[in-house]
mmCIF file of C-alpha atoms in Angstrom:
data_model
loop_
_atom_site.group_PDB
_atom_site.id
_atom_site.type_symbol
_atom_site.label_atom_id
_atom_site.label_comp_id
_atom_site.label_asym_id
_atom_site.label_seq_id
_atom_site.Cartn_x
_atom_site.Cartn_y
_atom_site.Cartn_z
ATOM 1 C CA SER B 212 -0.157 -0.233 -0.082
ATOM 2 C CA LEU B 213 0.831 3.952 -0.214
ATOM 3 C CA THR B 214 0.526 6.595 1.722
ATOM 4 C CA VAL B 215 -0.754 9.523 -0.985
ATOM 5 C CA VAL B 216 -1.427 12.573 0.952
ATOM 6 C CA ASP B 217 -3.107 15.745 -1.057
ATOM 7 C CA GLY B 218 -2.010 18.801 0.878
ATOM 8 C CA THR B 219 -3.310 21.358 -1.090
ATOM 9 C CA SER B 220 -4.582 23.268 1.124
ATOM 10 C CA ALA B 221 -1.976 22.595 3.827
ATOM 11 C CA ALA B 222 1.128 22.853 1.948
ATOM 12 C CA GLY B 223 3.341 25.261 2.810
ATOM 13 C CA GLY B 224 1.790 26.491 6.018
ATOM 14 C CA VAL B 225 1.414 23.047 8.243
ATOM 15 C CA PHE B 226 5.207 21.316 9.373
ATOM 16 C CA PHE B 227 5.096 17.455 8.001
ATOM 17 C CA ASP B 228 7.233 14.887 7.633
ATOM 18 C CA VAL B 229 7.500 14.333 3.760
ATOM 19 C CA LYS B 230 9.641 10.747 4.750
ATOM 20 C CA GLU B 231 6.284 9.742 6.357
ATOM 21 C CA THR B 232 4.638 9.811 3.199
ATOM 22 C CA ASP B 233 4.896 8.014 -0.111
ATOM 23 C CA VAL B 234 3.271 11.152 -2.119
ATOM 24 C CA TYR B 235 2.350 14.306 -1.224
ATOM 25 C CA TYR B 236 0.934 17.029 -3.712
ATOM 26 C CA PHE B 237 -0.452 20.075 -3.871
ATOM 27 C CA SER B 238 -1.162 22.752 -5.885
ATOM 28 C CA LEU B 239 0.134 26.493 -5.655
ATOM 29 C CA GLN B 240 -2.382 29.176 -4.929
ATOM 30 C CA LYS B 241 -3.359 29.175 -1.458
ATOM 31 C CA ASN B 242 0.082 28.935 1.271
ATOM 32 C CA LEU B 243 2.158 29.025 -1.491
ATOM 33 C CA GLY B 244 1.232 32.761 -2.615
ATOM 34 C CA SER B 245 0.876 31.819 -6.450
ATOM 35 C CA GLU B 246 -1.847 30.587 -8.901
ATOM 36 C CA GLY B 247 -3.506 27.598 -9.840
ATOM 37 C CA GLY B 248 -2.610 25.516 -12.837
ATOM 38 C CA LEU B 249 0.583 24.024 -11.601
ATOM 39 C CA TRP B 250 0.717 21.272 -8.979
ATOM 40 C CA ILE B 251 4.049 19.839 -7.541
ATOM 41 C CA ALA B 252 4.385 16.333 -5.581
ATOM 42 C CA PHE B 253 6.839 14.317 -3.954
ATOM 43 C CA LEU B 254 7.420 10.770 -4.586
ATOM 44 C CA SER B 255 8.753 7.892 -2.690
ATOM 45 C CA PRO B 256 10.729 5.354 -4.815
ATOM 46 C CA LYS B 257 8.446 2.695 -4.189
ATOM 47 C CA ALA B 258 5.302 6.167 -5.750
ATOM 48 C CA ILE B 259 7.511 5.964 -8.776
ATOM 49 C CA ASP B 260 8.136 2.412 -9.419
ATOM 50 C CA ARG B 261 4.062 1.832 -9.021
ATOM 51 C CA SER B 262 3.720 4.443 -11.831
ATOM 52 C CA SER B 263 5.952 2.798 -13.831
ATOM 53 C CA GLU B 264 3.428 -0.590 -13.046
ATOM 54 C CA ILE B 265 0.414 1.077 -14.194
ATOM 55 C CA VAL B 266 1.982 2.152 -17.192
ATOM 56 C CA GLN B 267 2.893 -1.124 -18.474
ATOM 57 C CA TYR B 268 -1.231 -2.278 -18.040
ATOM 58 C CA ARG B 269 -2.269 -1.639 -22.154
ATOM 59 C CA PRO B 270 -5.456 -2.064 -23.940
ATOM 60 C CA GLY B 271 -6.609 -5.746 -23.485
ATOM 61 C CA SER B 272 -5.182 -6.483 -19.765
ATOM 62 C CA LYS B 273 -7.376 -6.686 -16.974
ATOM 63 C CA TYR B 274 -6.118 -4.057 -14.802
ATOM 64 C CA TYR B 275 -5.611 -1.493 -18.126
ATOM 65 C CA ARG B 276 -6.991 1.903 -17.442
ATOM 66 C CA TRP B 277 -6.917 4.774 -20.335
ATOM 67 C CA ILE B 278 -5.201 7.734 -18.747
ATOM 68 C CA PRO B 279 -4.813 10.932 -20.697
ATOM 69 C CA ASP B 280 -1.163 12.535 -20.824
ATOM 70 C CA PHE B 281 -2.070 15.557 -18.742
ATOM 71 C CA LEU B 282 -3.225 13.872 -15.881
ATOM 72 C CA SER B 283 -0.426 10.498 -16.206
ATOM 73 C CA LEU B 284 1.283 10.898 -13.414
ATOM 74 C CA SER B 285 4.154 8.678 -15.073
ATOM 75 C CA LYS B 286 4.246 11.586 -18.237
ATOM 76 C CA ALA B 287 5.051 14.214 -15.204
ATOM 77 C CA ILE B 288 7.459 12.009 -13.982
ATOM 78 C CA GLU B 289 9.483 11.616 -17.668
ATOM 79 C CA ASN B 290 9.267 15.471 -17.940
ATOM 80 C CA SER B 291 10.295 16.494 -14.756
ATOM 81 C CA TYR B 292 13.543 14.391 -15.063
ATOM 82 C CA LYS B 293 14.280 16.928 -18.514
ATOM 83 C CA ASN B 294 13.378 19.053 -15.868
ATOM 84 C CA GLN B 295 10.331 20.414 -18.270
ATOM 85 C CA THR B 296 6.929 20.076 -17.777
ATOM 86 C CA LEU B 297 3.971 18.614 -19.923
ATOM 87 C CA ASN B 298 2.271 21.270 -21.144
ATOM 88 C CA THR B 299 3.919 25.539 -20.278
ATOM 89 C CA PRO B 300 2.539 27.056 -17.022
ATOM 90 C CA SER B 301 2.492 30.828 -16.439
ATOM 91 C CA ILE B 302 5.748 32.388 -15.964
ATOM 92 C CA SER B 303 3.867 34.356 -13.286
ATOM 93 C CA THR B 304 2.927 31.311 -11.640
ATOM 94 C CA LEU B 305 7.022 30.371 -10.784
ATOM 95 C CA ILE B 306 7.577 34.218 -9.897
ATOM 96 C CA LEU B 307 4.979 34.637 -7.221
ATOM 97 C CA LEU B 308 5.731 30.856 -5.763
ATOM 98 C CA ASN B 309 9.431 31.994 -5.634
ATOM 99 C CA GLU B 310 8.515 34.848 -3.913
ATOM 100 C CA GLN B 311 6.860 33.586 -1.671
ATOM 101 C CA LEU B 312 9.084 30.312 -0.697
ATOM 102 C CA LYS B 313 11.822 33.440 -0.040
ATOM 103 C CA TYR B 314 9.273 35.152 2.081
ATOM 104 C CA ILE B 315 8.465 31.925 4.353
ATOM 105 C CA GLU B 316 11.987 31.468 4.588
ATOM 106 C CA LYS B 317 13.103 34.671 5.646
ATOM 107 C CA LYS B 318 10.273 34.313 8.403
ATOM 108 C CA GLY B 319 12.137 30.765 9.694
ATOM 109 C CA GLY B 320 10.988 28.851 7.354
ATOM 110 C CA ILE B 321 8.180 25.823 7.546
ATOM 111 C CA GLN B 322 8.302 26.011 11.674
ATOM 112 C CA TRP B 323 7.587 29.784 11.463
ATOM 113 C CA ALA B 324 4.652 29.319 8.695
ATOM 114 C CA ASP B 325 3.257 25.981 10.986
ATOM 115 C CA GLN B 326 3.077 28.482 14.234
ATOM 116 C CA HIS B 327 1.731 31.171 12.308
ATOM 117 C CA THR B 328 -0.991 29.593 10.438
ATOM 118 C CA LYS B 329 -1.827 27.854 14.068
ATOM 119 C CA GLU B 330 -2.065 30.942 15.785
ATOM 120 C CA LEU B 331 -4.510 32.323 13.051
ATOM 121 C CA SER B 332 -6.774 29.840 13.352
ATOM 122 C CA ASP B 333 -6.932 28.962 17.290
ATOM 123 C CA TYR B 334 -7.735 32.459 17.151
ATOM 124 C CA LEU B 335 -10.908 32.282 14.437
ATOM 125 C CA TYR B 336 -12.048 29.090 16.796
ATOM 126 C CA SER B 337 -11.723 30.583 20.102
ATOM 127 C CA TRP B 338 -13.519 33.813 18.456
ATOM 128 C CA ALA B 339 -16.206 31.188 17.223
ATOM 129 C CA ASP B 340 -16.418 29.693 20.490
ATOM 130 C CA ARG B 341 -17.413 33.393 22.328
ATOM 131 C CA ASN B 342 -19.864 34.479 20.295
ATOM 132 C CA PHE B 343 -23.448 32.619 21.019
ATOM 133 C CA LEU B 344 -24.370 33.252 16.973
ATOM 134 C CA LEU B 345 -21.524 31.314 15.956
ATOM 135 C CA SER B 346 -19.843 27.622 15.959
ATOM 136 C CA ALA B 347 -17.044 25.973 14.283
ATOM 137 C CA PHE B 348 -18.513 23.374 11.488
ATOM 138 C CA VAL B 349 -15.088 20.576 12.270
ATOM 139 C CA GLU B 350 -14.857 18.518 15.189
ATOM 140 C CA PRO B 351 -11.763 19.694 17.279
ATOM 141 C CA GLN B 352 -9.568 16.854 16.444
ATOM 142 C CA TYR B 353 -10.134 17.626 12.542
ATOM 143 C CA ARG B 354 -9.866 20.566 12.308
ATOM 144 C CA SER B 355 -7.816 22.497 9.647
ATOM 145 C CA GLN B 356 -5.010 24.881 10.614
ATOM 146 C CA THR B 357 -5.121 27.177 7.287
ATOM 147 C CA VAL B 358 -8.627 26.772 6.311
ATOM 148 C CA VAL B 359 -11.189 27.885 8.936
ATOM 149 C CA THR B 360 -14.828 26.749 8.521
ATOM 150 C CA ILE B 361 -17.543 28.527 11.290
ATOM 151 C CA ASP B 362 -21.570 27.912 10.773
ATOM 152 C CA ILE B 363 -23.747 30.520 11.504
ATOM 153 C CA ASP B 364 -27.329 30.348 13.475
ATOM 154 C CA PRO B 365 -30.225 30.352 11.439
ATOM 155 C CA ARG B 366 -31.279 33.242 13.046
ATOM 156 C CA ILE B 367 -28.752 35.240 10.952
ATOM 157 C CA ASN B 368 -28.985 34.809 6.746
ATOM 158 C CA VAL B 369 -25.415 34.310 6.105
ATOM 159 C CA GLU B 370 -26.220 36.179 2.959
ATOM 160 C CA ASP B 371 -27.024 39.365 4.641
ATOM 161 C CA LEU B 372 -23.840 39.076 6.692
ATOM 162 C CA LEU B 373 -21.853 38.888 3.772
ATOM 163 C CA GLU B 374 -23.640 41.880 2.030
ATOM 164 C CA LEU B 375 -22.653 43.794 5.303
ATOM 165 C CA ALA B 376 -19.104 42.352 5.500
ATOM 166 C CA SER B 377 -18.800 43.465 1.482
ATOM 167 C CA GLN B 378 -19.647 47.221 2.245
ATOM 168 C CA LYS B 379 -16.362 47.210 4.759
ATOM 169 C CA GLY B 380 -14.573 45.762 2.115
ATOM 170 C CA VAL B 381 -14.760 42.464 2.803
ATOM 171 C CA LYS B 382 -14.392 39.286 0.402
ATOM 172 C CA ASP B 383 -14.487 36.106 -0.457
ATOM 173 C CA ILE B 384 -15.427 34.411 2.588
ATOM 174 C CA PHE B 385 -17.895 32.585 1.171
ATOM 175 C CA ALA B 386 -19.296 28.686 2.249
ATOM 176 C CA TYR B 387 -18.251 25.098 0.571
ATOM 177 C CA ARG B 388 -20.872 25.595 -1.744
ATOM 178 C CA SER B 389 -21.907 21.941 -1.755
ATOM 179 C CA LEU B 390 -22.702 21.878 1.566
ATOM 180 C CA LYS B 391 -25.484 24.696 0.944
ATOM 181 C CA ARG B 392 -24.986 25.670 4.635
ATOM 182 C CA ASN B 393 -25.065 28.666 6.432
ATOM 183 C CA GLN B 394 -21.744 29.270 7.277
ATOM 184 C CA ILE B 395 -18.018 31.162 6.541
ATOM 185 C CA ARG B 396 -15.256 29.992 5.441
ATOM 186 C CA ILE B 397 -11.905 32.050 6.078
ATOM 187 C CA ALA B 398 -8.351 31.659 5.202
ATOM 188 C CA CYS B 399 -5.833 31.339 7.797
ATOM 189 C CA PHE B 400 -2.940 31.557 4.979
ATOM 190 C CA THR B 401 1.145 32.297 5.674
ATOM 191 C CA SER B 402 0.922 35.315 3.740
ATOM 192 C CA ILE B 403 -2.064 36.709 6.208
ATOM 193 C CA ASP B 404 -1.396 39.037 8.417
ATOM 194 C CA PHE B 405 -2.734 38.479 12.260
ATOM 195 C CA ASP B 406 -3.774 41.807 12.583
ATOM 196 C CA ASP B 407 -5.675 41.428 9.604
ATOM 197 C CA LEU B 408 -7.663 39.243 10.995
ATOM 198 C CA LYS B 409 -8.705 41.027 14.050
ATOM 199 C CA LYS B 410 -10.024 43.516 11.891
ATOM 200 C CA LEU B 411 -11.971 40.942 10.158
ATOM 201 C CA THR B 412 -13.538 39.914 13.123
ATOM 202 C CA ASN B 413 -14.115 42.866 14.368
ATOM 203 C CA ILE B 414 -16.380 43.909 10.838
ATOM 204 C CA LEU B 415 -18.171 40.407 11.232
ATOM 205 C CA ASP B 416 -19.126 41.342 15.162
ATOM 206 C CA GLN B 417 -20.072 44.133 13.999
ATOM 207 C CA ALA B 418 -22.401 43.034 11.815
ATOM 208 C CA LEU B 419 -23.591 40.367 13.290
ATOM 209 C CA LYS B 420 -24.680 42.930 16.221
ATOM 210 C CA GLN B 421 -26.598 44.887 13.651
ATOM 211 C CA LEU B 422 -28.614 41.662 12.500
ATOM 212 C CA SER B 423 -29.122 40.256 15.794
ATOM 213 C CA GLU B 424 -30.982 42.850 17.152
#
């Protein structure tokens, strides 16, 4: 068996030991402050060997599965050995990634990033606990330290809350759309300043007070 971890929301903001996984893959548009469209993966020798085995399953084989080139891990591995990608990424994506990595390194590396995102998310979870109109969506043992999802009391329409917050400049704290819950979702990524997060909760407190009166 292989241990495979999708680290997109956590990568660059949570400390981990890469030796404990066979595959750790992620996109760049969250803690790494870049854009979507490009992914990075750390692969163990065992994972690389497994990918080679899958490629050998030809049409007619019991285990054959068609994989388009742009979704093919083996193609990505093959191109990585040549220091190239199957398709050409935007150069701005790589520039933004490089700048964010330098920023994290200057601040203290992944240990700093891990501590920073914990402080941000702990503050938000505590804020939700103190407000009778709010509650954390996820149980404590499963909570993310980089993305905090908070349920809003049914007496408050989240659309009205978002409208009031947007008048103060708050954008993009929408819920998981597929869940269709009365909730908000707030990022706690490495580039977010603690004081800005406090300003956000102050704005939401004012909006909640106005809507509950």
